[in-house]
Coordinates of C-alpha atoms in Angstrom, one line a residue:
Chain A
X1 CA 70.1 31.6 -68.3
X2 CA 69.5 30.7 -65.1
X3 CA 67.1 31.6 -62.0
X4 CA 69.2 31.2 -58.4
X5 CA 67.2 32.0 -55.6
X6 CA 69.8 32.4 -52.9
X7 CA 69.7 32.6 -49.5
X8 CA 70.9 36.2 -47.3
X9 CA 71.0 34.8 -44.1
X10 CA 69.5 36.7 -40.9
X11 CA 71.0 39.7 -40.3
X12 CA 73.3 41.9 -42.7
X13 CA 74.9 42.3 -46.1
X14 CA 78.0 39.8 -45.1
X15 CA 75.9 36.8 -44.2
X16 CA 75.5 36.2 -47.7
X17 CA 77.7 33.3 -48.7
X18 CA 80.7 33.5 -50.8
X19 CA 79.0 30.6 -53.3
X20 CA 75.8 33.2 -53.2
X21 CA 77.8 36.4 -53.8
X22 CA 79.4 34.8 -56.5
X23 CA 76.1 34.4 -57.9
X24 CA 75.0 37.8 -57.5
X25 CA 78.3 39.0 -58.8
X26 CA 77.4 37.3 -62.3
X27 CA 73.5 38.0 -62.2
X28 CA 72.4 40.2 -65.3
X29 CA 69.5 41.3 -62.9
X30 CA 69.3 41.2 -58.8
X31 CA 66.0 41.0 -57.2
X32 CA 64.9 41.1 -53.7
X33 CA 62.6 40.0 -52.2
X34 CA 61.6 41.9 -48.9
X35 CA 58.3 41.3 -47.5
X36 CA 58.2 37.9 -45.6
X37 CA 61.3 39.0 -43.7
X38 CA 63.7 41.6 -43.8
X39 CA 67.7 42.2 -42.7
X40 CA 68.9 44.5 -40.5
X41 CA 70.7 46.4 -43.3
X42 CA 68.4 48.4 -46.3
X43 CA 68.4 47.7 -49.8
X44 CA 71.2 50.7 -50.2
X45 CA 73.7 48.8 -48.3
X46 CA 73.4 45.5 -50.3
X47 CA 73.8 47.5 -53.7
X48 CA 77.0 48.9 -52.5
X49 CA 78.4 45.7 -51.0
X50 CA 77.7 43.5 -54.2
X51 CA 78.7 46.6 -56.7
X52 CA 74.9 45.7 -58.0
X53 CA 71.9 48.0 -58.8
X54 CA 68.6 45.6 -57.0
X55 CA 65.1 45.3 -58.0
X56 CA 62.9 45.6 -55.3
X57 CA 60.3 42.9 -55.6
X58 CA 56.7 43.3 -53.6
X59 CA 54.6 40.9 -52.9
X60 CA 52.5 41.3 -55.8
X61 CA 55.5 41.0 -57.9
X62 CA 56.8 37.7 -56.6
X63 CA 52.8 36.5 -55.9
X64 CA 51.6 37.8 -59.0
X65 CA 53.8 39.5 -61.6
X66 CA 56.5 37.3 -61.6
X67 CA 56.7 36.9 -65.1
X68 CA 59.2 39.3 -66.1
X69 CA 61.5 38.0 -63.6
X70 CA 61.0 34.2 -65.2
X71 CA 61.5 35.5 -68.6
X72 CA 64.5 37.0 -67.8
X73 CA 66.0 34.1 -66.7
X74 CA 65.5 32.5 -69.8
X75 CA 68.0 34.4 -71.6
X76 CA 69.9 36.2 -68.6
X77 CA 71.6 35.3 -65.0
X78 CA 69.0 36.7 -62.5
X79 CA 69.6 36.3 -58.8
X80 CA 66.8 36.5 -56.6
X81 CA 67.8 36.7 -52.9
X82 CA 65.4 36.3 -49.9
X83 CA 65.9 36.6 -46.3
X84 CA 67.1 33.9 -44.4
X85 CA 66.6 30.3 -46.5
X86 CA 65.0 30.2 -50.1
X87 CA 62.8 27.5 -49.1
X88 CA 61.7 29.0 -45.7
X89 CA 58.7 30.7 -47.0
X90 CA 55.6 28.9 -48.8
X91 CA 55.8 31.6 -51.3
X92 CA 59.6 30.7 -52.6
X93 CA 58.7 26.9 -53.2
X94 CA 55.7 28.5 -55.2
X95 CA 57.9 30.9 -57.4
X96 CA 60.4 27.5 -57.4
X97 CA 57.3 25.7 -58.9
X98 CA 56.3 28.2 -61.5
X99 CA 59.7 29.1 -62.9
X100 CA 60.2 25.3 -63.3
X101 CA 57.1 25.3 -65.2
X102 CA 58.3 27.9 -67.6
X103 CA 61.4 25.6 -68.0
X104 CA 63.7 28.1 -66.0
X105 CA 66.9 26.4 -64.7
X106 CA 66.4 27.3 -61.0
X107 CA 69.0 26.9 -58.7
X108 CA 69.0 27.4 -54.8
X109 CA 71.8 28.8 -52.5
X110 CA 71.0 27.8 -49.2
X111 CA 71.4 30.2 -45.6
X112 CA 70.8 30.1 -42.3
X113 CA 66.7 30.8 -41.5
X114 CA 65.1 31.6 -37.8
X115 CA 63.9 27.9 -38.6
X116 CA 67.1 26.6 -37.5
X117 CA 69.2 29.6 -36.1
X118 CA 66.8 29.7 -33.0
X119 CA 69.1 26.8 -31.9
X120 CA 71.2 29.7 -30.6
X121 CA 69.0 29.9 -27.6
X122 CA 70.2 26.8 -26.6
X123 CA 66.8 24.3 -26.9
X124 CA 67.6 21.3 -29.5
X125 CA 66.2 22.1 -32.5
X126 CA 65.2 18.5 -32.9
X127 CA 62.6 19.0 -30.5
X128 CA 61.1 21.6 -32.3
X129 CA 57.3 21.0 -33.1
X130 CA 55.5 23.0 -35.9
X131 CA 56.2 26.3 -36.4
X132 CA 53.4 29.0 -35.8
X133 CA 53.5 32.6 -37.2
X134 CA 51.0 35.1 -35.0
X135 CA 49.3 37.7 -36.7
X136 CA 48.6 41.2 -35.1
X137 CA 45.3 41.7 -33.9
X138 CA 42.9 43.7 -35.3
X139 CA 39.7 44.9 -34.0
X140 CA 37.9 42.6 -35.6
X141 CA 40.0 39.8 -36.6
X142 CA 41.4 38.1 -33.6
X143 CA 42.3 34.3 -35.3
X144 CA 44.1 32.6 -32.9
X145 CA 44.8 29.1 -34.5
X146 CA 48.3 29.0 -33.4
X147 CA 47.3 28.4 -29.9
X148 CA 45.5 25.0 -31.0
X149 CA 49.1 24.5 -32.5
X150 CA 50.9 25.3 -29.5
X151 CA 48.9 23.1 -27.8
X152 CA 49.4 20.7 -29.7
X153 CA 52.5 20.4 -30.1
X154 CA 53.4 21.0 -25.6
X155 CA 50.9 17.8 -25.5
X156 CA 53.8 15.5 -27.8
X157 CA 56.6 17.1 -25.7
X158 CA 58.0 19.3 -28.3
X159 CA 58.8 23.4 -28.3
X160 CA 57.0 25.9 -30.6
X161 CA 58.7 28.8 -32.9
X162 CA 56.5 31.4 -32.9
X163 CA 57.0 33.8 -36.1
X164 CA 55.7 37.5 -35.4
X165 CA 54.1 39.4 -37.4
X166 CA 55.6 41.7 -40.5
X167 CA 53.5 44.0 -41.6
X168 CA 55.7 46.1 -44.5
X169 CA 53.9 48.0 -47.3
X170 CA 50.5 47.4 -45.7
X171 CA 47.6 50.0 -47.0
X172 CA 44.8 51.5 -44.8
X173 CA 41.1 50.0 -46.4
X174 CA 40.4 53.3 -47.4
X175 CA 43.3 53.7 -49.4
X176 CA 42.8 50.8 -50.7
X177 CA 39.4 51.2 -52.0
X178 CA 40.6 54.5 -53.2
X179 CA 43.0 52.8 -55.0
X180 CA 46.0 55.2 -53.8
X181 CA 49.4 53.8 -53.8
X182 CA 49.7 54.9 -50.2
X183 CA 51.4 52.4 -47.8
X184 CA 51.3 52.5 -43.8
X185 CA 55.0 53.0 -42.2
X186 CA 56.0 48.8 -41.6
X187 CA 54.9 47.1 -38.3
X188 CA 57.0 44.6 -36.7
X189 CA 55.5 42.1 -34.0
X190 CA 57.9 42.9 -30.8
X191 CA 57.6 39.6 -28.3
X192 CA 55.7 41.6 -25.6
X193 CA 52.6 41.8 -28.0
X194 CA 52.8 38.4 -28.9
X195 CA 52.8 37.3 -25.6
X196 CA 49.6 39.4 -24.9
X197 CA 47.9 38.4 -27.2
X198 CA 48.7 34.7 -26.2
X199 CA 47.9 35.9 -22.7
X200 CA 44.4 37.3 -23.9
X201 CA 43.6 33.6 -25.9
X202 CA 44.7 31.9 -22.7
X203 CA 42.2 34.1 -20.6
X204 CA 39.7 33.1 -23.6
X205 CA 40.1 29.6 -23.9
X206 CA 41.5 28.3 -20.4
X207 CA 43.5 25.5 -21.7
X208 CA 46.1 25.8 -19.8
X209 CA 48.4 26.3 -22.8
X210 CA 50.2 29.8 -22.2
X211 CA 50.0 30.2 -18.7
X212 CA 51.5 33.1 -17.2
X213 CA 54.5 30.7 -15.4
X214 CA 54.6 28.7 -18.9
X215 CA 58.5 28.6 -19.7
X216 CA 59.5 30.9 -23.0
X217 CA 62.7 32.4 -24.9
X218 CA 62.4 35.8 -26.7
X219 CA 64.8 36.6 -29.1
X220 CA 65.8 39.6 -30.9
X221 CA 67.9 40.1 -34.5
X222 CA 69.6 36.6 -34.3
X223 CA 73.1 37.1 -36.1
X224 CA 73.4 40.7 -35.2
X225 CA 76.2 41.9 -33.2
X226 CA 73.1 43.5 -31.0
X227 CA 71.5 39.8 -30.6
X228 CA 69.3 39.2 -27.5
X229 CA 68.0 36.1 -26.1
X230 CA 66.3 36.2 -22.9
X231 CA 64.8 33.3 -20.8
X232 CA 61.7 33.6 -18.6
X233 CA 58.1 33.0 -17.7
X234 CA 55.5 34.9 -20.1
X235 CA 54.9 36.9 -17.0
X236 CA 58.5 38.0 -17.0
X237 CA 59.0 38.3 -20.3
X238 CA 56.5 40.9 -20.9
X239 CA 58.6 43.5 -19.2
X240 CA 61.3 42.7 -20.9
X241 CA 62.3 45.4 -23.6
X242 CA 64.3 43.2 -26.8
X243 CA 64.4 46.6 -28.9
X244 CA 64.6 47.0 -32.3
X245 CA 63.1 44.2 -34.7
X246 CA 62.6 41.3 -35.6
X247 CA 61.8 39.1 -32.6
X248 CA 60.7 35.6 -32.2
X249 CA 59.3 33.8 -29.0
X250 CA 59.5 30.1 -28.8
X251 CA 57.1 28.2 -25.5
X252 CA 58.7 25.4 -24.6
X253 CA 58.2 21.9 -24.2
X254 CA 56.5 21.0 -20.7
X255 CA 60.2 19.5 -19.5
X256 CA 63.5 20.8 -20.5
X257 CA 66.8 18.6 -20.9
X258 CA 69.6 19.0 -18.9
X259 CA 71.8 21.3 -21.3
X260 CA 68.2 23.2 -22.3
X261 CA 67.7 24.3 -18.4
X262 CA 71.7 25.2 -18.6
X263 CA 70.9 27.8 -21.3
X264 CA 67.9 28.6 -19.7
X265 CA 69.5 29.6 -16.8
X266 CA 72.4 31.8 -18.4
X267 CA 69.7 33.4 -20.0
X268 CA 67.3 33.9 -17.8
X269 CA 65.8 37.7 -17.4
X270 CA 68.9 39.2 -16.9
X271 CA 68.6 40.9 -20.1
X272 CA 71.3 38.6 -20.8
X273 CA 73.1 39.4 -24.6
X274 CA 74.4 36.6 -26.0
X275 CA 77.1 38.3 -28.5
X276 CA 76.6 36.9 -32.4
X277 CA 79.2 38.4 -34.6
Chain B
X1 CA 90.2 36.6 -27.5
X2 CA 87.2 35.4 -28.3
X3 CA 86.1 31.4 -29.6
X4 CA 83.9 31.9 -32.9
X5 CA 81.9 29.0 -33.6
X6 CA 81.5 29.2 -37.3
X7 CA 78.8 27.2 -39.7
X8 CA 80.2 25.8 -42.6
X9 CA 76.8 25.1 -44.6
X10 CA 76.6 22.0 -46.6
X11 CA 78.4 21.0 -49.2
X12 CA 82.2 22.7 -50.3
X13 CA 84.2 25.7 -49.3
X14 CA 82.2 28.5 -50.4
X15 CA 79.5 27.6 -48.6
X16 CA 81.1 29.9 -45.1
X17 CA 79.1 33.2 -45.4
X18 CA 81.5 36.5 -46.0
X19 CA 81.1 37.4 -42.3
X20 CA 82.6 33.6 -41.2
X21 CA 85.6 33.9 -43.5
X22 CA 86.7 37.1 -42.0
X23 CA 86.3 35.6 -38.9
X24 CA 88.5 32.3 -40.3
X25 CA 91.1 34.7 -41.8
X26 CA 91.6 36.9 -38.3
X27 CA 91.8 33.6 -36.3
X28 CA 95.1 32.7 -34.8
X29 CA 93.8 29.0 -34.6
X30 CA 91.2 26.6 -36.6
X31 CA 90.1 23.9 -35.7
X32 CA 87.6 21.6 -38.0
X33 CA 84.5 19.0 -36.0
X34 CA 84.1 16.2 -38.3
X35 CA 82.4 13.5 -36.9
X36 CA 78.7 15.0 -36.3
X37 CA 78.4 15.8 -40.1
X38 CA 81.0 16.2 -43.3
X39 CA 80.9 18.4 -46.3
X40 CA 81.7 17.6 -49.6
X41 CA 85.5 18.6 -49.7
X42 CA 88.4 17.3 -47.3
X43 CA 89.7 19.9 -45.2
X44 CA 93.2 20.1 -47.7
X45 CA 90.2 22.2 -49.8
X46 CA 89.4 24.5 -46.9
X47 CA 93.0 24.7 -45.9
X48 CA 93.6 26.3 -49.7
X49 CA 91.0 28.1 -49.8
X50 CA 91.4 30.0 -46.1
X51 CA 95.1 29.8 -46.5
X52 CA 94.9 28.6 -43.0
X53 CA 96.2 25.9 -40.9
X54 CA 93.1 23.3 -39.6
X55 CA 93.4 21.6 -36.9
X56 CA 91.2 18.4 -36.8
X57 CA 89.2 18.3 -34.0
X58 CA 87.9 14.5 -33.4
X59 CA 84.9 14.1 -30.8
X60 CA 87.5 13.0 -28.2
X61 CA 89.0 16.5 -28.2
X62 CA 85.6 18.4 -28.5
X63 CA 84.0 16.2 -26.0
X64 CA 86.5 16.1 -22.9
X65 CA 89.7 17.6 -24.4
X66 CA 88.9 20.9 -25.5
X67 CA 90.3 22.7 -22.5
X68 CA 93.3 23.3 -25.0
X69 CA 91.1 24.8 -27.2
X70 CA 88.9 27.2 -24.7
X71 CA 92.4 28.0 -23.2
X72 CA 93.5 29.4 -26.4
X73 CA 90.5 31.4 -26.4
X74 CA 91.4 33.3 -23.5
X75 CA 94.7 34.9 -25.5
X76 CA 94.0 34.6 -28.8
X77 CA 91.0 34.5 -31.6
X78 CA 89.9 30.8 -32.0
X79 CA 87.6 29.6 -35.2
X80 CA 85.7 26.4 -34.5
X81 CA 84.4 25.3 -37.7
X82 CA 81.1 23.2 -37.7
X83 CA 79.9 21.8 -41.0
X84 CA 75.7 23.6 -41.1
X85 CA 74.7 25.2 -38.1
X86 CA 76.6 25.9 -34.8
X87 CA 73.6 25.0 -33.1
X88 CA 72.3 21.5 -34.7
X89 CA 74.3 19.2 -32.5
X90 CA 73.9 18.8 -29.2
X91 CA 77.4 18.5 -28.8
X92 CA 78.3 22.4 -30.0
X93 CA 75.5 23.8 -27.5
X94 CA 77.8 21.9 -24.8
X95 CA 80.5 23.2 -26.2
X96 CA 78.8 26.5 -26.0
X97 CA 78.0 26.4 -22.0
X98 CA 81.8 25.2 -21.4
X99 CA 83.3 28.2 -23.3
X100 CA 80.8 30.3 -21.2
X101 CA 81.4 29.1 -17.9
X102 CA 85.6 29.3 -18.3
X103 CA 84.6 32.8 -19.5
X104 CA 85.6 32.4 -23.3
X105 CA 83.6 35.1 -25.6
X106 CA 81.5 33.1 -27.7
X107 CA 80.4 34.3 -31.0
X108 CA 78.7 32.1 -33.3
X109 CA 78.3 32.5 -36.9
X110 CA 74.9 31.0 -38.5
X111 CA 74.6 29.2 -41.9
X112 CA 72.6 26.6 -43.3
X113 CA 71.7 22.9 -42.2
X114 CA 70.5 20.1 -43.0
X115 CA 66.9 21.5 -40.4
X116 CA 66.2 24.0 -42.8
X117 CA 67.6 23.2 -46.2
X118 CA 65.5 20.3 -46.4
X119 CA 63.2 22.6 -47.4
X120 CA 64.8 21.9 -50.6
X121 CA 62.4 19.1 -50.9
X122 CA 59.8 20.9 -50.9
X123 CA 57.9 19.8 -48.3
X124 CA 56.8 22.9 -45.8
X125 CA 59.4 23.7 -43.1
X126 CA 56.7 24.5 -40.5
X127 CA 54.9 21.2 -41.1
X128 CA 57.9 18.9 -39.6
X129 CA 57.7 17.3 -36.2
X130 CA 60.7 16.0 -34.1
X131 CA 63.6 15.2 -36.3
X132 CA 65.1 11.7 -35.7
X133 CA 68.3 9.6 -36.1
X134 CA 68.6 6.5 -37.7
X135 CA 71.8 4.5 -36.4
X136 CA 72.9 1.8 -38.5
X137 CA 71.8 -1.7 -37.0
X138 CA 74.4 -4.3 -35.5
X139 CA 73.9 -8.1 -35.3
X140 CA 72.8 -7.6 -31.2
X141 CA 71.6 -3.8 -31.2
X142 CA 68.9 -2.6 -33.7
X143 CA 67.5 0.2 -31.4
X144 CA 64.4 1.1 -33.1
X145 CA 63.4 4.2 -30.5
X146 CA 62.7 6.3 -34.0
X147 CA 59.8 4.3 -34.9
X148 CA 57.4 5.9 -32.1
X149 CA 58.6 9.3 -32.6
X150 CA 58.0 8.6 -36.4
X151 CA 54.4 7.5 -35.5
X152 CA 54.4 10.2 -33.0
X153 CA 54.8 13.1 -35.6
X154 CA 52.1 11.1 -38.3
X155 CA 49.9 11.4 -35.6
X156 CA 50.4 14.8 -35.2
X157 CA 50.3 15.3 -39.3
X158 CA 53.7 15.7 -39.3
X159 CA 56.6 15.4 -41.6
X160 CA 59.8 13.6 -40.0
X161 CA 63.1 14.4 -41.1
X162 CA 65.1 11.7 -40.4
X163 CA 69.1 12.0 -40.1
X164 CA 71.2 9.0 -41.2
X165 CA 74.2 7.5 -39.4
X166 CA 77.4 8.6 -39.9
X167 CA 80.8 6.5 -39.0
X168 CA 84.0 8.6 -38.8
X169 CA 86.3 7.5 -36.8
X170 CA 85.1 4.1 -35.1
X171 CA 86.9 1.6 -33.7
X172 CA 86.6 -2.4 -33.8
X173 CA 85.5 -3.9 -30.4
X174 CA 89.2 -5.9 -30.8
X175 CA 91.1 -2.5 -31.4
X176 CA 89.4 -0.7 -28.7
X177 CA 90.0 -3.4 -26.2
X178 CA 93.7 -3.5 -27.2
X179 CA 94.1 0.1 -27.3
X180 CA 95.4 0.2 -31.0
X181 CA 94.4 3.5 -32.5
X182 CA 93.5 1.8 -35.6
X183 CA 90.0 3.3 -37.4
X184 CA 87.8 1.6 -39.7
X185 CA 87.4 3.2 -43.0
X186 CA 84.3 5.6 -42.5
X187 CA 80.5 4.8 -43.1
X188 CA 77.1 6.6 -44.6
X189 CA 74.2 5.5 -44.2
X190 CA 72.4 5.4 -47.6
X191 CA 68.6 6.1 -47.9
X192 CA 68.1 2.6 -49.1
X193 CA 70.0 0.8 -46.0
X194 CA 67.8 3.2 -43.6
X195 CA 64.6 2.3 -45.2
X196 CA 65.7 -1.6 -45.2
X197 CA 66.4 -1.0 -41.2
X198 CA 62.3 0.6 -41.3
X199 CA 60.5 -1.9 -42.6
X200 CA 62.2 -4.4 -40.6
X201 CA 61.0 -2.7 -37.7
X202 CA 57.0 -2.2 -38.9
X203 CA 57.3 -5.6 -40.3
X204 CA 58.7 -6.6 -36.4
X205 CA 56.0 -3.9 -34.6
X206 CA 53.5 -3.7 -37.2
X207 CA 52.0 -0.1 -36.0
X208 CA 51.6 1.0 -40.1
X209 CA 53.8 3.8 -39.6
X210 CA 56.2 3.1 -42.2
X211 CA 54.2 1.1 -44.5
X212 CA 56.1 0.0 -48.1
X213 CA 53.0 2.6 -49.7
X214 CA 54.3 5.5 -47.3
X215 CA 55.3 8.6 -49.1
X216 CA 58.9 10.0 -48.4
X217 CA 61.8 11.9 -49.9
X218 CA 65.4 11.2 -50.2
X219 CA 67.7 13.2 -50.8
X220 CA 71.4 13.1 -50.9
X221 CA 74.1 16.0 -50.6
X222 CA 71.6 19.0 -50.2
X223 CA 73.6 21.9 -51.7
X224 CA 75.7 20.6 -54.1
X225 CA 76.0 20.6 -57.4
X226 CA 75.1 17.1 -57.7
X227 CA 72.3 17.2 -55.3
X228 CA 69.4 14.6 -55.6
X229 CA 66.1 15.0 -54.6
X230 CA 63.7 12.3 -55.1
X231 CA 60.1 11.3 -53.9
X232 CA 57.9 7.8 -53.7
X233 CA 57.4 5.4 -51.8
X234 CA 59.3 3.6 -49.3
X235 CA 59.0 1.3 -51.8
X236 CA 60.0 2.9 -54.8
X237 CA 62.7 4.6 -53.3
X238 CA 64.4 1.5 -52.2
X239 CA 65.7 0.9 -55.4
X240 CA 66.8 4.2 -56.0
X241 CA 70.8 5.0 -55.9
X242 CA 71.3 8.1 -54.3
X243 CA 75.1 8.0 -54.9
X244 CA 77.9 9.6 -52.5
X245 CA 77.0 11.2 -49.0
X246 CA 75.2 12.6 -46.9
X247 CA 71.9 10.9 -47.7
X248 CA 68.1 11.8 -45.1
X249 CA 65.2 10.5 -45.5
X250 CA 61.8 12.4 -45.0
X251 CA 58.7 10.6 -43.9
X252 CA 55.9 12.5 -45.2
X253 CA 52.4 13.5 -42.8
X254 CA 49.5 11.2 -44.2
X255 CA 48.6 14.0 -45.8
X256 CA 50.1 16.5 -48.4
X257 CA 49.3 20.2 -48.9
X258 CA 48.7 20.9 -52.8
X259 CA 52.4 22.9 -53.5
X260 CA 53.5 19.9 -51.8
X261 CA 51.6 17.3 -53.7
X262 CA 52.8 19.4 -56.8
X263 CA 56.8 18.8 -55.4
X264 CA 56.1 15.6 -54.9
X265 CA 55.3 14.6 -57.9
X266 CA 57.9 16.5 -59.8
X267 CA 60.8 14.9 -58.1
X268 CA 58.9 11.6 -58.4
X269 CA 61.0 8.7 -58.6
X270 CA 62.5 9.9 -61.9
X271 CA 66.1 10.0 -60.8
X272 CA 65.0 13.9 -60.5
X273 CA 67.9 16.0 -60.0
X274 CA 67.6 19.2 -58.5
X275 CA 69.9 21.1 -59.6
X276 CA 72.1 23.6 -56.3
X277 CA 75.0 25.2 -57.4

């Protein structure tokens, strides 16, 4: 009788909360979502942990077809769990919005999300401007609003998240005019793309806004026993290999604090791993 | 043999995440930071429900006199429980570099805070600027440095979270002086008492950045069951009672995206509840 959208957490099957696996443990029906983010653990090893068969839910489900899922909850405990933080996705606050609508009882189980978790790099998270997500590149769709954004915010002082790109049950135009169910093996942005395609705006643009000296953090599978944070220039950073996904880069602020350059120095291109759990 | 800085999340006990418990249960000691932020519960609650001893751990002993602590460290397992995010005070990524530089393992476990369950709200993670501190006004210090980074992150289009003050612990000037370890009872700010200490100041500046027509959230203990989420104006909300800690306040961009416009007006100055857990 009840919709509760709760919250994984970053990296495995035991960063769920107890309050959360509680929840799940009483669901009539477990859904996950898996497209805006994923964990470093499949869909198999959450069904053994919480003793639950899951749902897989696309994002035409969640976007579009919903409605089973909300009528569910109207009579039945259904658990809905995301990646990271319910809210930290547009497209949870819209299913929040819709099942609320349909007078579903919603409630919310709150985790860890990149959005605050990239504190473990060691910049203050107040000082965070907004967040950009890069896109890969296609041939012929090279948008590169973010870098207005980044701009933006290294003119008030503040540091950018940049979210890279997931690209999981994507379909080739052909197969998608053809209407097969056919789905491209999933992409994930790895930080040395990102930073050249920031590179290649910069070379565009010229303003000065990713320079190959700007300061940066890459960071790979926050939370994960294999976490990696490294410091550096762009230049630097782009030999630097983080391995498996997901990554996230973050420019920062024109000036650094004095406990920021601390943890900018421990971490600084040494392929330094700072050990999460 | 290793210092585990765990998050606690927001609100009660079963808020630690499966993978921080285990870490609680296999820790020779525990200590507990209260003074950045509290949860819901006392830490008799958490005591119970880790079947663990806690050691309090006051800002005194995290700020100079945790040498005990990092020594401990060295031998044994050590759980440092934070209540959100390990990394959302400044003071735990000091804590952080002075683990690392006595050679103490750091591992840090993630969970949610008040930076990204705000999201709760409704209002779009990615849109938020700096996040600032309110500090409750004395008769001869009413720092109002807030009030440019407010207008800074309007400017911008940017939502402002703002964090309220929080009193554990303090002292009278008299007691100090005299060396009596006697504390004053502790003190939240309330979302009405931070708005008051606004207007006072755009009535004092007059820069229209926190106008009595500005739209804004507050919410109190995010989380919870009893968690409130409401939206108006500065004006409305000053007459609404957000009942027991921890209150913030969000300042919202001039202008609203339409699923926020659509939040907005469903926890509209109704006394709204949002229901958590």
């Amino acid at each position: 009788m009840v919709l509760t959208i709760v919250g994984l957490g970053l990296s495995d099957e035991r960063d769920i909360t107890v309050k959360g696996l509680e929840e799940v443990k009483n669901a009539n029906f477990v859904y996950l979502e898996a497209y805006t983010a994923v964990l470093g653990v499949g869909p198999q090893k959450l069904e053994e942990f919480f003793g639950k068969k899951i749902l897989e839910a696309d994002r035409t489900l969640v976007e579009q077809g919903s409605d089973e899922m909300l009528e569910r909850a109207l009579t039945s405990n259904v658990a809905f769990l995301v990646v990271g933080d319910p809210f930290c996705a547009t497209t949870h606050a819209d299913l929040y919005l819709r099942a609320r609508k349909k007078n579903v009882t919603v409630k919310v189980i709150h985790n860890a999300s990149i959005m605050n978790a990239i504190g473990a790099c060691g910049l203050q998270l107040y000082r965070f401007g907004e967040t950009v997500s890069i896109p890969f590149f296609e041939e012929s769709w090279r948008p590169d609003s973010f870098y207005e954004k980044i701009k933006k915010n290294k003119d008030a002082g503040f540091h950018t998240l940049c979210l890279l790109d997931i690209k999981t049950k994507e379909q080739t135009v052909e197969n998608m005019m053809r209407g097969r169910q056919i789905y491209e093996p999933p992409r994930f942005m790895s930080v040395q793309t990102a930073i050249r395609q920031l590179l290649e705006i910069e070379d565009k643009r010229g303003g000065n806004v990713c320079l190959r000296d700007a300061k940066a953090f890459g960071v790979a599978r926050i939370g994960a026993a294999s976490q990696q944070i490294t410091s550096g220039t762009l230049e630097e950073l782009l030999s630097v290999d983080f391995g498996s996904p997901l990554h996230s880069l973050v420019i920062c602020a024109p000036t650094l604090h004095e406990v920021e350059t601390e943890f900018f120095d421990l971490f600084h291109a040494k392929g330094e791993t700072a050990p999460a759990s």
